[in-house]
XYZ file of C-alpha atoms in Angstrom:
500
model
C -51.337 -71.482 -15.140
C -48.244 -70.384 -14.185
C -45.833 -72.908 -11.787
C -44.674 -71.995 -8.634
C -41.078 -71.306 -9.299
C -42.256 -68.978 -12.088
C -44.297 -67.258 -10.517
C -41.520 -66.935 -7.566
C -39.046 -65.518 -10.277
C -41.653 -62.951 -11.918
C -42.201 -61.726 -8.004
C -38.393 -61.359 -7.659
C -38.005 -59.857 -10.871
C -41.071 -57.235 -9.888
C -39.258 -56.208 -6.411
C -35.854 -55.484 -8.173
C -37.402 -53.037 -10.796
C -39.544 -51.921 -8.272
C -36.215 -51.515 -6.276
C -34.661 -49.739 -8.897
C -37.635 -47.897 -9.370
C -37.141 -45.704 -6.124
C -33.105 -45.804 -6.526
C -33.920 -43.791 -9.658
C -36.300 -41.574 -7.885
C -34.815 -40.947 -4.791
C -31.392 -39.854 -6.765
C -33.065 -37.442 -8.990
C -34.102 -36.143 -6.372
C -30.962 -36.136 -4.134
C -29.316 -34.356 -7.449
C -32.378 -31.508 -7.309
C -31.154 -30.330 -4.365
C -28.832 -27.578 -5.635
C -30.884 -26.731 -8.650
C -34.778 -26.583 -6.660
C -32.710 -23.282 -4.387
C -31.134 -22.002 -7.750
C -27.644 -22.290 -6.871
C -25.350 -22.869 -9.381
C -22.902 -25.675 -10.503
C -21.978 -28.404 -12.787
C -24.325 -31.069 -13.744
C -24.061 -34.543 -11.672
C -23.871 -38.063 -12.859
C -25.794 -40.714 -10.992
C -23.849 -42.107 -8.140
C -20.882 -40.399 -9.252
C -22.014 -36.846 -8.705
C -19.579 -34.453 -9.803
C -16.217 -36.139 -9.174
C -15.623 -38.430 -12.327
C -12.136 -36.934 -13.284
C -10.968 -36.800 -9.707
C -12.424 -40.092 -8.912
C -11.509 -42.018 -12.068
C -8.213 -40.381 -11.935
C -8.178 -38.478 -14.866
C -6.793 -35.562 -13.238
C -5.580 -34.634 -9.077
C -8.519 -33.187 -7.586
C -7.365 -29.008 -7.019
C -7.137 -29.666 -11.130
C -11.014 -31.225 -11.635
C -12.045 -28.290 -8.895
C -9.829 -25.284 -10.647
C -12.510 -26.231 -13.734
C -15.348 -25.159 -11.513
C -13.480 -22.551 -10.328
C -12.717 -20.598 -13.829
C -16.472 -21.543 -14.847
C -18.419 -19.987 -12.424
C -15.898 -17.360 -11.501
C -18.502 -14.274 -11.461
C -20.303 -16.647 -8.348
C -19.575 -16.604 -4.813
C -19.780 -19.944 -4.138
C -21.715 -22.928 -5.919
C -23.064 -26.072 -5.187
C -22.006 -29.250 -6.359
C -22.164 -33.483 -5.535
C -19.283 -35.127 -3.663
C -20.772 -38.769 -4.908
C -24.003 -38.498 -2.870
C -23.746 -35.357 -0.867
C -24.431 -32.012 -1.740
C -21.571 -30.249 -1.481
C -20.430 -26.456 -1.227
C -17.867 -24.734 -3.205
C -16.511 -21.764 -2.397
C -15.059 -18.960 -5.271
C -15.237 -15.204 -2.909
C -12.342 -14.730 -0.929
C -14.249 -12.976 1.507
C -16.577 -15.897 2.540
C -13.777 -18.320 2.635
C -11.822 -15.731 5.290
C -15.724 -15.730 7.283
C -15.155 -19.661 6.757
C -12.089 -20.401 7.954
C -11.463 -17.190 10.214
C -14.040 -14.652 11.369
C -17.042 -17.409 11.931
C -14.584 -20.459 12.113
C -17.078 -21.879 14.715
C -19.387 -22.595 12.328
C -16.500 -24.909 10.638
C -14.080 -26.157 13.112
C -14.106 -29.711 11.863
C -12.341 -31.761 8.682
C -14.644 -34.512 6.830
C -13.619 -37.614 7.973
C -11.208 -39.697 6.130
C -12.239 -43.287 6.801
C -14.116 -45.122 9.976
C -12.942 -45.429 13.189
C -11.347 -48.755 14.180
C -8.852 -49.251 16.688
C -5.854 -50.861 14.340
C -6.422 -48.122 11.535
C -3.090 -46.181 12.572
C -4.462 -42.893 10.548
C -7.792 -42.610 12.073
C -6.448 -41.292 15.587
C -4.375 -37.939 13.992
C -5.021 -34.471 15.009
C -5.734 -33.651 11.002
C -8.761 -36.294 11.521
C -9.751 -35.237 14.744
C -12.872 -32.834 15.365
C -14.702 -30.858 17.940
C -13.641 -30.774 21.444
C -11.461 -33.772 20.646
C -9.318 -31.637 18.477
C -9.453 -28.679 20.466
C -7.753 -30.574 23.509
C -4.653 -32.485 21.662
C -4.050 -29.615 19.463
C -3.214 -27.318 22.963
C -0.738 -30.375 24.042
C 0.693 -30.915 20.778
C 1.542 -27.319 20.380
C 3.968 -27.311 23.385
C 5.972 -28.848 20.810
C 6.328 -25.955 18.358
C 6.704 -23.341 21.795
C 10.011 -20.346 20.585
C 12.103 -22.611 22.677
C 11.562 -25.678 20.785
C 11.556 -23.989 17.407
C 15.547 -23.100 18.591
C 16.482 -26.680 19.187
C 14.451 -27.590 15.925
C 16.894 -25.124 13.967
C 20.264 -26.549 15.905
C 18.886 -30.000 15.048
C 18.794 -29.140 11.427
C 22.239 -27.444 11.527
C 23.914 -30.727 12.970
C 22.030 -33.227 10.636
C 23.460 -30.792 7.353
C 26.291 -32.752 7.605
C 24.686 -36.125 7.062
C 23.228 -34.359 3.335
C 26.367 -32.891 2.398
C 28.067 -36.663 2.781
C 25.374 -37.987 0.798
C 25.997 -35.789 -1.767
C 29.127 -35.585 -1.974
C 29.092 -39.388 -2.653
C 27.803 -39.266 -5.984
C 30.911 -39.820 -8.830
C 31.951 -36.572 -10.841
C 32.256 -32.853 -10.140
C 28.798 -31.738 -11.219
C 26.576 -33.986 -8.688
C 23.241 -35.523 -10.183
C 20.697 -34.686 -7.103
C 17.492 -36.830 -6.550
C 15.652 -34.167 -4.922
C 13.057 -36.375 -3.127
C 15.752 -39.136 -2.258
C 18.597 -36.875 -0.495
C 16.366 -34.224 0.733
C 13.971 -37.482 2.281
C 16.621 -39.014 4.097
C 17.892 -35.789 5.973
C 14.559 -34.131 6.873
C 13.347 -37.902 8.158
C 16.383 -37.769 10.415
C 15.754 -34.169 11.632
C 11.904 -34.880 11.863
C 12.685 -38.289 14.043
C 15.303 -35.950 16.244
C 12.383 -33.735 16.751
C 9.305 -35.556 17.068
C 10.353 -38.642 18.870
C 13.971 -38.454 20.168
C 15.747 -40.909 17.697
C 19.390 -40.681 16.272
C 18.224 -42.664 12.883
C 21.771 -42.121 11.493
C 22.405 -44.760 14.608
C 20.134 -46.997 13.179
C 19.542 -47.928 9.225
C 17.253 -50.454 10.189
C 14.910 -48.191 12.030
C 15.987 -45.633 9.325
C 14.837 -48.268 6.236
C 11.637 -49.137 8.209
C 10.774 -45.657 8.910
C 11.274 -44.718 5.102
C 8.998 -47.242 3.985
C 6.443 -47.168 6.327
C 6.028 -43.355 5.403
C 6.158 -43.846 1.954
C 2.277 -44.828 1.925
C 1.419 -41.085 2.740
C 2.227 -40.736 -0.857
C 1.379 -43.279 -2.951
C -1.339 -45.225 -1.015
C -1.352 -47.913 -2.841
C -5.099 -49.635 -4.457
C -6.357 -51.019 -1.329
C -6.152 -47.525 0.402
C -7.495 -45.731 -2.204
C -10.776 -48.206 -2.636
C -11.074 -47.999 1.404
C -11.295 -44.157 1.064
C -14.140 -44.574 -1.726
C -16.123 -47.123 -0.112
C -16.184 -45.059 3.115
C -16.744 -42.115 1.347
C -19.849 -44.175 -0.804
C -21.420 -45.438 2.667
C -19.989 -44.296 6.115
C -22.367 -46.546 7.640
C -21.755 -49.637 5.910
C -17.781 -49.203 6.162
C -18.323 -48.968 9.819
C -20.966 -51.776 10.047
C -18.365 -54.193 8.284
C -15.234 -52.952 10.577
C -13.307 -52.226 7.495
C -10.142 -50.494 7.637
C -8.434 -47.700 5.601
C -4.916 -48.560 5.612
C -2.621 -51.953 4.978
C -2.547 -53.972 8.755
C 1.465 -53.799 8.931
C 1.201 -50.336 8.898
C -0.508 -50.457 12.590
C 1.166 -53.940 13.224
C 4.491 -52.228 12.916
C 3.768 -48.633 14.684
C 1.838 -50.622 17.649
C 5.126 -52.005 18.735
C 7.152 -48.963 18.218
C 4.671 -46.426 19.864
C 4.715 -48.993 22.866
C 8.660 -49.127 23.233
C 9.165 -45.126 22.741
C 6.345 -44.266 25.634
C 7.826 -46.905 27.929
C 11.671 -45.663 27.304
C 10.529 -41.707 27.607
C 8.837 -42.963 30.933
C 12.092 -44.529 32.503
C 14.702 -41.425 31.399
C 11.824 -38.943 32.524
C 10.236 -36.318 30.568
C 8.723 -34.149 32.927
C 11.190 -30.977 31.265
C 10.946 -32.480 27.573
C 8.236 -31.712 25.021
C 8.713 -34.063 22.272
C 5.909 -36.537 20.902
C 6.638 -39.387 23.452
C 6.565 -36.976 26.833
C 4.007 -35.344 25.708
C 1.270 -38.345 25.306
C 3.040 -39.412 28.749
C 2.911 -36.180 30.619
C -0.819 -36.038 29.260
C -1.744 -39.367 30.358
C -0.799 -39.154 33.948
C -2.162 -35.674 34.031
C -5.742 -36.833 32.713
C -6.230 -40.714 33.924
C -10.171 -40.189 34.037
C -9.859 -39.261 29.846
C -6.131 -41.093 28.938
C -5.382 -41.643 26.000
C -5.924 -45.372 24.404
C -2.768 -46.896 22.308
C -4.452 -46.899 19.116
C -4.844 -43.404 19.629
C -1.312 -43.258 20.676
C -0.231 -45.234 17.764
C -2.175 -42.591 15.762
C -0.522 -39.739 16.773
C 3.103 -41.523 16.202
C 2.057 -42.122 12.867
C 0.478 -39.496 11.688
C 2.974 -36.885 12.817
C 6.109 -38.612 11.347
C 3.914 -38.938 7.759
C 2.392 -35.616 7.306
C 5.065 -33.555 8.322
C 8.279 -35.572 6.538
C 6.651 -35.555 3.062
C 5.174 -32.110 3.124
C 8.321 -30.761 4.233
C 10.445 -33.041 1.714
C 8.031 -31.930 -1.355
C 8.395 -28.347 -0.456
C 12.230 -28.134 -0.265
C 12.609 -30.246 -3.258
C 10.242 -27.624 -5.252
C 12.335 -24.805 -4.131
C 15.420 -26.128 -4.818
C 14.202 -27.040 -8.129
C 12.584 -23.468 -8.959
C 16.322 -21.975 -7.782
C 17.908 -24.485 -10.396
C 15.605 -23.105 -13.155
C 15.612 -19.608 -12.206
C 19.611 -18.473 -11.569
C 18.735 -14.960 -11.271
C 16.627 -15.541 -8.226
C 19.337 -18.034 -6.833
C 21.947 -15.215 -7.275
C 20.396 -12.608 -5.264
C 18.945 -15.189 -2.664
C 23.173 -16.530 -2.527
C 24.062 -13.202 -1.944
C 21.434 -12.569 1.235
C 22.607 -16.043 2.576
C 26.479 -14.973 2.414
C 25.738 -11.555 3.786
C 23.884 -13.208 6.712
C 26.369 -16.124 7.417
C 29.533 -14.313 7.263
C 32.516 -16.145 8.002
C 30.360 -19.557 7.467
C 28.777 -19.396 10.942
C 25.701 -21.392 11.418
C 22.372 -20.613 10.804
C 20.584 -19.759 14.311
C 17.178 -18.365 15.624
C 18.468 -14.760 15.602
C 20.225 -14.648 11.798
C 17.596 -16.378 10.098
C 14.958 -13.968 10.442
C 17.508 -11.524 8.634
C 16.797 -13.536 5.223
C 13.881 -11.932 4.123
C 14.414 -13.097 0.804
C 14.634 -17.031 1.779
C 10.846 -16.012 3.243
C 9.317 -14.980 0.293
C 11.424 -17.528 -1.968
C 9.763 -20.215 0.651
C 5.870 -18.479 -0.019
C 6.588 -18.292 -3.162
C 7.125 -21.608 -3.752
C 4.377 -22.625 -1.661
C 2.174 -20.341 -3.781
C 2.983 -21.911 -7.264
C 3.201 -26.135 -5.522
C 0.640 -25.949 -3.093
C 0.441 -29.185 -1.339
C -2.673 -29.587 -0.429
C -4.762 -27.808 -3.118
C -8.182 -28.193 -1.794
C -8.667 -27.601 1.602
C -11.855 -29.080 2.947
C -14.340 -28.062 6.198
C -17.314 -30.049 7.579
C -20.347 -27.191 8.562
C -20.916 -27.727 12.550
C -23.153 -25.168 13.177
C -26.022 -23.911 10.385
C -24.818 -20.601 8.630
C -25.982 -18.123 7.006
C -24.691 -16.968 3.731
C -27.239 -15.041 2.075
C -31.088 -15.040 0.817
C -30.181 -18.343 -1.424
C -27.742 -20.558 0.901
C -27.747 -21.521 4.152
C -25.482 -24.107 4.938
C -26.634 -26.950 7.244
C -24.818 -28.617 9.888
C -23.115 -32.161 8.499
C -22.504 -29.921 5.292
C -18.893 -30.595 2.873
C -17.061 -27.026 1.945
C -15.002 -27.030 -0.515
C -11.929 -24.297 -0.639
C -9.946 -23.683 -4.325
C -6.738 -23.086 -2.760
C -4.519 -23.430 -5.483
C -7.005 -22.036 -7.861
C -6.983 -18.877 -5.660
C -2.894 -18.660 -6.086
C -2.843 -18.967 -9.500
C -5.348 -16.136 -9.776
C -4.375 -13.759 -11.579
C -6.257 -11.163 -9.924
C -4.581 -11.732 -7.000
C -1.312 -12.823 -8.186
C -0.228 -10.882 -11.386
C 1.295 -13.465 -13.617
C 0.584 -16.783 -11.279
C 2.977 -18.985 -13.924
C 6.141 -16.962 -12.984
C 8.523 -17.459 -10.288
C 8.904 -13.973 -8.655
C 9.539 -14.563 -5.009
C 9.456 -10.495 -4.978
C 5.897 -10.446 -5.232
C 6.248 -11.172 -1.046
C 8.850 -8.642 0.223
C 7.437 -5.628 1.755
C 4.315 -6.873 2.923
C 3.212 -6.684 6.717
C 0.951 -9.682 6.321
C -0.003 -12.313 4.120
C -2.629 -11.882 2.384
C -5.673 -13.790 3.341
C -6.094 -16.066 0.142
C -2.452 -17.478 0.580
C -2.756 -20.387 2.296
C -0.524 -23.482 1.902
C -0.445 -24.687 5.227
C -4.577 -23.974 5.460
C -6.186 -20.729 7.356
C -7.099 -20.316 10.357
C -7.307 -21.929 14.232
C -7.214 -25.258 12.017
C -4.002 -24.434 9.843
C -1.151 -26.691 10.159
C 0.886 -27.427 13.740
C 3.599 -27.813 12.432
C 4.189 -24.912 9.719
C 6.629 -23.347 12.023
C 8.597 -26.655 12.069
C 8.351 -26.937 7.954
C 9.777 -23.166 7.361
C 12.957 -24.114 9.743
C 13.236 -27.526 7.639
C 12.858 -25.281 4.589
C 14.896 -22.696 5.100
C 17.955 -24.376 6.527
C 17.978 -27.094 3.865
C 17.966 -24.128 0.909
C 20.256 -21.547 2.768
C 23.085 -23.944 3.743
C 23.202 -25.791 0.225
C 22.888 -22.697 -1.971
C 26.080 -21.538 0.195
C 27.620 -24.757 -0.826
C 26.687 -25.576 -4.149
C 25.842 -23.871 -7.827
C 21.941 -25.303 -8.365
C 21.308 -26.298 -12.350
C 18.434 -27.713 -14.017
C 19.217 -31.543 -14.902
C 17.644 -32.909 -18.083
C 16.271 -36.066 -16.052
C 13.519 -34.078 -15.004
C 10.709 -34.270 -17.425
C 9.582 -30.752 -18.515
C 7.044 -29.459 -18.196
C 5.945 -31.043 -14.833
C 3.194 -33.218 -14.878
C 1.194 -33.898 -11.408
C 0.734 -37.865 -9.881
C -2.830 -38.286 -10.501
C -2.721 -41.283 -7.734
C -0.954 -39.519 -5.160
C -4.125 -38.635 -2.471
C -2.454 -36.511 0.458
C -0.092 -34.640 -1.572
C -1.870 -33.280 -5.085
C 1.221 -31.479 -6.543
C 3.507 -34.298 -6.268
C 5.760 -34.642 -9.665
C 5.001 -37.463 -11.871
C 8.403 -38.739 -12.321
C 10.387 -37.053 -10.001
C 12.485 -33.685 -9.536
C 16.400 -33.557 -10.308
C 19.167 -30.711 -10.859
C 22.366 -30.631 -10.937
C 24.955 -29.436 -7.950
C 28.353 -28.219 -8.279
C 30.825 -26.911 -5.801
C 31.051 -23.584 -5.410
């Protein structure tokens, strides 16, 4: 006869197989769920689904979904397993424009990146935000991007040139070795806090240090970040249940403070006429007491802005720049618009800026061959229809290839070559370009990005000769860790800048 504790351990032993038992079952079925309606896709892993490369870090993710997309190329769309969920992809460019344009209410939100909690600085953003939530901060934020603002953006730019061209011009020798990322990070961060907040950073290299470094995590997130996104992604609920939170506590411990001090010095020199970040979350808060905005939504919005936009904006210029070096031809004939357009060195202003054509589609151009956010990603809020196979139901993932789609070559003869040509003449853009996303959801502050853009490349190709520099390690090889940002170089971008 068996003893009691035995007979306790066999009875343990009996539940956890049982246990495992449905696991098992339930997840073969959970991984039917594409297969049982005949849609096709690559084959899942248990508990992994169909992310191992992206999730293991073999690869960024655009690159693990640009697989998918050259496999099943003939399809319109397949269906595939983000982890647990079944997931849509989407190949026909005509049902991602009815996705993210024609039936956009159908997709109006993004999946969630983490859990809310009140000191996780990221959470409160308007990328994060969804529904009516969304729909109300994005119609205060834009005030900010309004034609007059996008002036004063472009005479903000012009006066902080002169803070790059010092920089510069500091490094020993004749032919200038140029971090890309390092000088063009310092003078967009000063423009962007000009812009967004109000600040003079060149005033303050302590606020300027702390504001690098701070925003620095929007690239490389660091191993605690990256395990946070996971585990929320793994089980919502439980992430929530346990009141974890996404991103390192200085970051909110450090932005509390700051958001606090800006709001209450925009409050005492008035902002009724102004329309940066501060005035804005002011003006809306005494406008809407009944639904005011909380600080860690506040601290959110500070945050989030001065992240997204800086690095974007920094990784775009420092592509161009770097495509210009490599390609002289193309940085001849762009030189030559650019003179032609600032005759007798005059500054670059609302009016003579939309006379550089050229600088447009050298700016799309770039965008198209280092798109920074590669896979853009909808949540389904409303059931749709797609055809006899696939309707998608509300709470749904859908996945958009947009890098895959610029690198087409049936939409963009020879994808691998720089030909900024392949963009003059047209009277739109065509509907599978999309860097800055499509649609009512795109990005607020692409407007903002183009004048950082454009500024930054016209006024140094009119001062300097651009040249590839050997430091940068050929060919270019994407930072599988970086999660915001999945084009960002490996180890860099230099060239090399001589007076002209």
């Amino acid at each position: 006869m068996l003893d009691q504790s035995t007979s306790i351990l066999i009875s343990i032993t009996a539940v956890f197989f049982v246990f495992l038992g449905v696991c098992y079952e339930y997840l073969k079925r959970r991984y039917r769920y594409w297969s049982d309606k005949g849609i096709p896709g690559p084959k899942p892993i248990v508990f992994i689904g169909n992310m191992k490369e992206s999730l293991f870090r073999k690869c960024t993710e655009p690159q693990m979904t640009d697989v998918w997309y050259q496999n099943y190329r003939g399809s319109p769309y397949i269906g595939f397993y983000n982890l647990l969920k079944p997931s849509v992809f989407l190949i026909d460019p005509e049902l991602i424009r009815k996705v993210t344009e024609v039936d956009f209410n159908h997709f109006v939100d993004h999946p969630p990146l983490s859990g809310h909690s009140g000191s996780d600085a990221i959470i409160d953003s308007l990328f994060t935000m969804n529904g009516q939530h969304w729909k109300d901060k994005r119609s205060i934020f834009s005030r900010m991007f309004t034609p007059k603002r996008l002036r004063e953006q472009i005479e903000i730019f012009n006066n902080r040139y002169s803070f790059l061209k010092e920089e510069i011009e500091k490094q020993p020798g004749l032919s200038k070795d140029a971090d890309l990322f390092k000088f063009i990070g310092r003078y967009i961060l000063i423009g962007f806090s000009t812009i967004l907040y109000g600040l003079d950073l060149t005033k303050d290299e302590k606020l300027f240090e702390d504001f690098e470094r701070h925003s620095e995590i929007f690239l490389h997130p660091g191993l605690h970040t990256s395990l946070m996104f996971l585990f929320y992604s793994a089980s919502p609920n439980l992430f929530n249940l346990l009141s974890m939170k996404t991103f390192p506590r200085d970051i909110y411990h450090y932005f509390s403070p700051l958001t606090k001090g800006l709001l209450e010095q925009n409050k005492k020199l008035g902002y009724t006429n102004s329309s940066d970040l501060p005035s804005l979350l002011n003006q809306y808060q005494d406008s809407n007491p009944a639904s005011a905005i909380d600080h860690p939504e506040s601290v959110g919005h500070i945050f989030s802005f001065l992240s997204a936009s800086n690095h974007t904006t920094i990784t775009t210029i420092s592509y161009g720049l770097f495509l210009l070096g490599q390609h002289p031809e193309v940085q001849d004939k762009l030189r030559d618009e650019v003179d032609r357009v600032l005759k007798d060195n005059q500054d670059i202003t609302s009016e003579n800026i939309n006379e550089m054509v050229y600088l447009d589609a050298v700016l799309y151009e770039t965008m198209r061959m280092y798109t920074l956010l590669g896979v853009l990603k909808r949540i389904c809020t409303k059931k749709y229809y797609v055809d006899e196979r696939l309707t998608i139901p509300e709470g749904m993932e859908v996945f958009i290839p947009a890098q895959s789609l610029h690198m087409d070559p049936e939409y963009f003869p020879e994808p691998e070559k720089f030909n900024p040509e392949r963009f003059l003449g047209l009277e739109k853009l065509p509907s599978i370009f999309m860097p800055f996303g499509r649609g009512p959801r795109n990005c607020i502050g692409l407007r903002m990005a183009e004048i950082g853009f454009k500024i930054a490349v016209a006024r140094l190709i009119s001062d300097y000769i651009i040249s590839p520099n050997p430091k940068t390690t050929l060919p270019l090889k994407y930072d599988r860790l970086s999660t915001f940002i999945t084009c960002m170089p490996e180890n860099g971008l230099w060239v090399k800048l001589q007076k002209r």
